[in-house]
CSV table of C-alpha atoms in Angstrom, one decimal:
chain,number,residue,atom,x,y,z
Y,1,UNK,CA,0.0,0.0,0.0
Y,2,UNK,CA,1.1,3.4,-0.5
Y,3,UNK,CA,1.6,5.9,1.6
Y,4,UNK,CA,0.9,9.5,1.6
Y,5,UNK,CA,1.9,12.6,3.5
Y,6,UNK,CA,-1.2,15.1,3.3
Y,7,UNK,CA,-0.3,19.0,4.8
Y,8,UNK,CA,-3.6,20.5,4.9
Y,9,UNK,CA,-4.8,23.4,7.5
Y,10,UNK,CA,-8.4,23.0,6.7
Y,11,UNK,CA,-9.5,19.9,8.9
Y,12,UNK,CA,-12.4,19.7,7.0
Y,13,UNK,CA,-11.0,19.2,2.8
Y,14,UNK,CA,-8.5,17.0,4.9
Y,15,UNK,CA,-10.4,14.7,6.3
Y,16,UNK,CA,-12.8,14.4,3.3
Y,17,UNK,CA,-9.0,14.1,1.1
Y,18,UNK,CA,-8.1,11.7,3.8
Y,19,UNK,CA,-11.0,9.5,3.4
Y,20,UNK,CA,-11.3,9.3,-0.1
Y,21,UNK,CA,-7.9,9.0,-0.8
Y,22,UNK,CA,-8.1,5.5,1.7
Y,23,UNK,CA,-11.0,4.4,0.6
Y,24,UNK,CA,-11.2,5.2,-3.1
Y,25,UNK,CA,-7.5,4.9,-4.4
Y,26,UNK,CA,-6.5,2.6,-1.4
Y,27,UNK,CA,-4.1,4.2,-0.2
Y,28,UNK,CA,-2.2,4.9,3.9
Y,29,UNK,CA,-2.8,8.8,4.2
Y,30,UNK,CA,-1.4,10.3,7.0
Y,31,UNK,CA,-2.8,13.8,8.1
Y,32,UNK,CA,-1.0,16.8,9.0
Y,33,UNK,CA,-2.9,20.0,10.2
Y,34,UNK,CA,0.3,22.4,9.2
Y,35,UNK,CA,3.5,22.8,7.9
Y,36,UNK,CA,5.8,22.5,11.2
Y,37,UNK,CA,3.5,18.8,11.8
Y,38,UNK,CA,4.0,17.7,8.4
Y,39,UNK,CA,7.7,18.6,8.3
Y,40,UNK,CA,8.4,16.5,11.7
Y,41,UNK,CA,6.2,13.7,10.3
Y,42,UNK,CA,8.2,13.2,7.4
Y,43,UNK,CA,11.4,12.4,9.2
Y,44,UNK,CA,9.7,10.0,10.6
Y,45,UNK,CA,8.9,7.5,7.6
Y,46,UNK,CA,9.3,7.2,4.4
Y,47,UNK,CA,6.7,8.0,1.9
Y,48,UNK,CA,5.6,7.6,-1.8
Y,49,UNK,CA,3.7,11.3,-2.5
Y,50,UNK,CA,3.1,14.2,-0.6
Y,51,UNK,CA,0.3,16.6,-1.4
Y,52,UNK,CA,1.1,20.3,0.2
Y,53,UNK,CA,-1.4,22.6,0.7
Y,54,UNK,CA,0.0,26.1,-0.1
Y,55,UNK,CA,-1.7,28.6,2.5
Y,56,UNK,CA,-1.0,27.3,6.1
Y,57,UNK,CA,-0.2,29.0,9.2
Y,58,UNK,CA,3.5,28.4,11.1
Y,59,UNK,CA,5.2,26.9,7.7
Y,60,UNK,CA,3.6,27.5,4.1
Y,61,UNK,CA,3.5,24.8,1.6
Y,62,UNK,CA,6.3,26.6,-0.7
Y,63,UNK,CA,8.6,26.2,2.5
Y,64,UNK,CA,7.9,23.0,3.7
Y,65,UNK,CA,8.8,21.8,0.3
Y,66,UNK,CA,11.8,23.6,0.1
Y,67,UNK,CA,12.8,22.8,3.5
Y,68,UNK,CA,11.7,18.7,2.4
Y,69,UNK,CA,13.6,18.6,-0.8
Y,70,UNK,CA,17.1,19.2,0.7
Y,71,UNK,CA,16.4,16.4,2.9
Y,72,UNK,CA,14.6,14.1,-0.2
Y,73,UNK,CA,15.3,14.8,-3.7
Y,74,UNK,CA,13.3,12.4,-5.3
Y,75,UNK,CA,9.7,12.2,-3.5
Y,76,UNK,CA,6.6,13.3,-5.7
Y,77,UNK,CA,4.9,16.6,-4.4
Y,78,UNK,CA,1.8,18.1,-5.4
Y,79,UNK,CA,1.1,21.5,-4.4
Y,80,UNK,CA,-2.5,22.6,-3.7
Y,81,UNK,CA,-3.7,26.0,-3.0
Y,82,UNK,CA,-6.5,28.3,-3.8
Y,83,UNK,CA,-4.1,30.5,-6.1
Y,84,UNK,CA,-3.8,29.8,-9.1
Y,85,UNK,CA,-1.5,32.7,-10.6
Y,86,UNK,CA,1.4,31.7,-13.0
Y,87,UNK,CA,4.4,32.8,-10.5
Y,88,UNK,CA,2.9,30.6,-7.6
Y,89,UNK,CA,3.2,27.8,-10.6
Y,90,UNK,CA,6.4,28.9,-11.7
Y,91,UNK,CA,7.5,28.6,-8.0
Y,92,UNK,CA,6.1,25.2,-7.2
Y,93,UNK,CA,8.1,24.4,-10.0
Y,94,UNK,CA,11.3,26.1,-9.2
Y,95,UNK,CA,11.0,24.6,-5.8
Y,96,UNK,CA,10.9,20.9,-7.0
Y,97,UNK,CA,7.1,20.3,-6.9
Y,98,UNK,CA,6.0,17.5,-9.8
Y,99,UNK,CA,2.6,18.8,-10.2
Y,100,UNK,CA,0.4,21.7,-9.2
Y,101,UNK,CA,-3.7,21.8,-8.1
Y,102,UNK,CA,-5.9,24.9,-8.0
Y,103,UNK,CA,-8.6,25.0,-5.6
Y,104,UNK,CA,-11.3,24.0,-5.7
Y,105,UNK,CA,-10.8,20.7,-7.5
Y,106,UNK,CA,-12.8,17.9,-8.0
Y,107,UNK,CA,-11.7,14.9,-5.6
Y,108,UNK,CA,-11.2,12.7,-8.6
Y,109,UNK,CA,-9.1,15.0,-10.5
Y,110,UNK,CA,-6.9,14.8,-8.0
Y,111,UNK,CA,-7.1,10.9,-7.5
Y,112,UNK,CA,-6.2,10.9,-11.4
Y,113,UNK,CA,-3.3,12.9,-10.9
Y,114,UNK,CA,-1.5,11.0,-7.7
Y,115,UNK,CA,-1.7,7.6,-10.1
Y,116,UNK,CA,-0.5,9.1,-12.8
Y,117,UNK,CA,2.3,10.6,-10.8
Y,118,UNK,CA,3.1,7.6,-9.1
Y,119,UNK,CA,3.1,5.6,-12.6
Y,120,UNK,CA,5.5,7.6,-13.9
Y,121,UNK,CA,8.0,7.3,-10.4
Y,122,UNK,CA,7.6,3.7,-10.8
Y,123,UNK,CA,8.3,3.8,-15.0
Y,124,UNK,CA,11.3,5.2,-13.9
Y,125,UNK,CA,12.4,3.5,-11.1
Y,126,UNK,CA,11.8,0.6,-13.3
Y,127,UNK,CA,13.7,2.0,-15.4
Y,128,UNK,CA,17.0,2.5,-13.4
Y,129,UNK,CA,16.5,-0.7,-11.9
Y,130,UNK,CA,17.0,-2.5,-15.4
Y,131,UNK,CA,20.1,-0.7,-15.9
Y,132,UNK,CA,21.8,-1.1,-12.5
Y,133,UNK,CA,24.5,-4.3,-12.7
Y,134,UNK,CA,26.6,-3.6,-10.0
Y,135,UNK,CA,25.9,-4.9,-6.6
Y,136,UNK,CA,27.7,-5.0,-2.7
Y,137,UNK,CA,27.1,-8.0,-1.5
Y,138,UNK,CA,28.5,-8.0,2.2
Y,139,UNK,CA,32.4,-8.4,1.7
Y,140,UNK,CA,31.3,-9.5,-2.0
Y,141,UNK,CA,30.9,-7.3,-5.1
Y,142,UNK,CA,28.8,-8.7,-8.1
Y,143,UNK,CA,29.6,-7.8,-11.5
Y,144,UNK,CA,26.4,-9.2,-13.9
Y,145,UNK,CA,27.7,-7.9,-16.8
Y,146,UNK,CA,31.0,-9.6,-16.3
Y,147,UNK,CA,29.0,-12.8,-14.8
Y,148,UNK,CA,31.3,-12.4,-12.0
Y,149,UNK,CA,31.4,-12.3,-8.1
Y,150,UNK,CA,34.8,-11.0,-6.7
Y,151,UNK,CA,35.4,-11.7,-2.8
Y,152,UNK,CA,39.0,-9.9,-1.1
Y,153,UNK,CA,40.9,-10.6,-5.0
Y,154,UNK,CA,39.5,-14.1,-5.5
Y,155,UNK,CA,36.5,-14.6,-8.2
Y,156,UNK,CA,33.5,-16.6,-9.0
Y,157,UNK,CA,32.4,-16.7,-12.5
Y,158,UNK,CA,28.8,-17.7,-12.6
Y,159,UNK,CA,26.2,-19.3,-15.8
Y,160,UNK,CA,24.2,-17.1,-17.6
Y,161,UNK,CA,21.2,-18.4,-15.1
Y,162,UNK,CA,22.9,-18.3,-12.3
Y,163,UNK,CA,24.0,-14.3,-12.9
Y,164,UNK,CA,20.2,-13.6,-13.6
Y,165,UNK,CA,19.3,-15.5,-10.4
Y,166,UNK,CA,21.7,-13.6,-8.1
Y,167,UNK,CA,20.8,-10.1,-9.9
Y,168,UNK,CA,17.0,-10.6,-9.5
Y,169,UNK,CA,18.1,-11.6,-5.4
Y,170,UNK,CA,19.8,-8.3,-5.3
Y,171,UNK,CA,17.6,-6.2,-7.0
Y,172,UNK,CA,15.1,-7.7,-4.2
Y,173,UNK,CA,17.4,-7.7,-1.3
Y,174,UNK,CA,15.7,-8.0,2.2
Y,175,UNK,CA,12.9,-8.5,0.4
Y,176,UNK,CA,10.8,-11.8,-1.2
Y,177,UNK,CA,12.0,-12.8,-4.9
Y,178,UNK,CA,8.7,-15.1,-5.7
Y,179,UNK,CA,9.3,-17.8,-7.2
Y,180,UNK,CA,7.1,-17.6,-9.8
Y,181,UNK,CA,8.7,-13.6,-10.8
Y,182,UNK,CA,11.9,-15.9,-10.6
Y,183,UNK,CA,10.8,-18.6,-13.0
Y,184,UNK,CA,9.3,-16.0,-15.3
Y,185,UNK,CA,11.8,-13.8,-16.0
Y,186,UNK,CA,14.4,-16.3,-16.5
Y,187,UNK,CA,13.0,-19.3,-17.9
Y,188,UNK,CA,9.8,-17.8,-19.3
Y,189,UNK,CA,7.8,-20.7,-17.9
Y,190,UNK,CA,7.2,-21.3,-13.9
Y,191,UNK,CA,6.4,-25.1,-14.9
Y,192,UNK,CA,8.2,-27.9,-12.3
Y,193,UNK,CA,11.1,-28.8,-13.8
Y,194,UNK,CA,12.6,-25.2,-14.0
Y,195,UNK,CA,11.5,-25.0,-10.5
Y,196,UNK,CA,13.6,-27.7,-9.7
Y,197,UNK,CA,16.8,-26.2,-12.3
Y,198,UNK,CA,16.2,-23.0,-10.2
Y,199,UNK,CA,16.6,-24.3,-7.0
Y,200,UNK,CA,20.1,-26.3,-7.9
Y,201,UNK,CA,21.4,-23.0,-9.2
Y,202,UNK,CA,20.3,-21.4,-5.8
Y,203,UNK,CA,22.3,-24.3,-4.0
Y,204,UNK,CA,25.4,-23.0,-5.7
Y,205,UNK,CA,25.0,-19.1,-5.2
Y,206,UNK,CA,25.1,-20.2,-1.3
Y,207,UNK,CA,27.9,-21.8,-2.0
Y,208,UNK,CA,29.9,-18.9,-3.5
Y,209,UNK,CA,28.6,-16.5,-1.1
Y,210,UNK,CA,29.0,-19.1,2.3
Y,211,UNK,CA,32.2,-17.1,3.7
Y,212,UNK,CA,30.3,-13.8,4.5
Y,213,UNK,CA,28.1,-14.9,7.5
Y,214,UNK,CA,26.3,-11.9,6.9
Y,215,UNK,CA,25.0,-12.9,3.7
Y,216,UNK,CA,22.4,-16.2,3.8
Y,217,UNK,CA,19.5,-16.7,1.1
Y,218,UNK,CA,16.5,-18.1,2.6
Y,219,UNK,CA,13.5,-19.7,1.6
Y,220,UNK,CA,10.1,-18.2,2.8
Y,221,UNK,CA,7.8,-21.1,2.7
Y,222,UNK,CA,4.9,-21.1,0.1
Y,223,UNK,CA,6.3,-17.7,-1.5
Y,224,UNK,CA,10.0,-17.6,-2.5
Y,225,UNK,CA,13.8,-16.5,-1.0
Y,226,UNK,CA,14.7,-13.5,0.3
Y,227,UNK,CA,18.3,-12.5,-0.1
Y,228,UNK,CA,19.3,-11.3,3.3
Y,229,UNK,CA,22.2,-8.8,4.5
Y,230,UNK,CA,22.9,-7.9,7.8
């Protein structure tokens, strides 16, 4: 689930943006009543979008993005205010904002906007996630390109499969790799017997990576592995 940071002064249009947001595009909104609240909230947790209402008491929504960009250069914001003039545009533009809503606006405009917004974060994410082939494994660095795994001067060259295998690990690392994501992106086909090829190609990336005791690839029962580093 998503999670979203909404700055709004009026407890009114926040708790009706709140509630739709939950229950219409599913998604974990946490409400902040001004800019000095939603500033302290955000160091708290991460989120995926923020929507920042313009005209608050203590902080405005101009300065709480400022003042949240130097700390997060890459989270959505949507700025919402009542003014619709071209410089407070131009600013919420200058100032890092990814998209800009007059008030009043229709609840679904708005719903539009966040999934569009946070399409086009993921697109891109995607994107740089396709190109990244370098990985610290622990004490071990993983070339993909190069097929190889490198541990204090001494290397491991690894099969076509197994390089896939140990990229798709650490493009999920700390997290679950299903087994069926696995089988698909590599063999095309999550039928048995590449379930069982999979899992003697897992036996061996253990095997290269056993010296680090920090690095162990589990199984997660019914879903997948999860490529753990402490």
């Amino acid at each position: 689930m998503k999670k979203i940071l909404l700055v709004e002064d009026d407890p009114n249009l926040g708790m009706l943006l709140q509630d739709y947001l939950q229950l219409k595009g599913k998604f974990d909104v946490v409400l902040c009543k001004d800019g000095d609240e939603g500033l302290r909230e955000f160091t708290k947790q991460d989120y995926d979008l923020l929507i920042l209402d313009v005209m608050m008491p203590k902080k405005d929504g101009f300065t709480l993005g400022k003042e949240i960009r130097k700390m997060n250069a890459g989270v959505p914001i949507i700025f919402a205010t009542a003014k619709g003039m071209i410089e407070d545009k131009t600013q919420a533009f200058n100032l890092g904002g990814d998209d800009y809503i007059t008030k009043p606006f229709r609840i679904e405009e708005l719903l539009l906007r966040i999934n569009a917004l946070l399409k086009r974060v993921g697109a891109n994410d995607k994107k740089e996630e396709e190109r990244q082939t370098n990985f610290n494994i622990g004490q071990y660095t993983f070339d993909f390109t190069a097929q190889m795994i490198t541990n204090n001067g001494n290397q491991q060259k690894l099969s076509t499969k197994e390089a896939e295998l140990l990229r798709l690990l650490c493009l999920r690392k700390n997290e679950v790799l299903t087994r069926e994501e696995a089988l698909l992106n590599i063999w095309h086909d999550d039928n048995y017997f590449n379930g069982r090829s999979m899992d003697v190609f897992l036996s061996k990336i253990r095997k290269y990576l056993k010296d680090d005791p920090s690095v162990e690839i589990i199984n997660v029962h019914g879903k997948g592995y999860k490529l753990l580093v402490n």
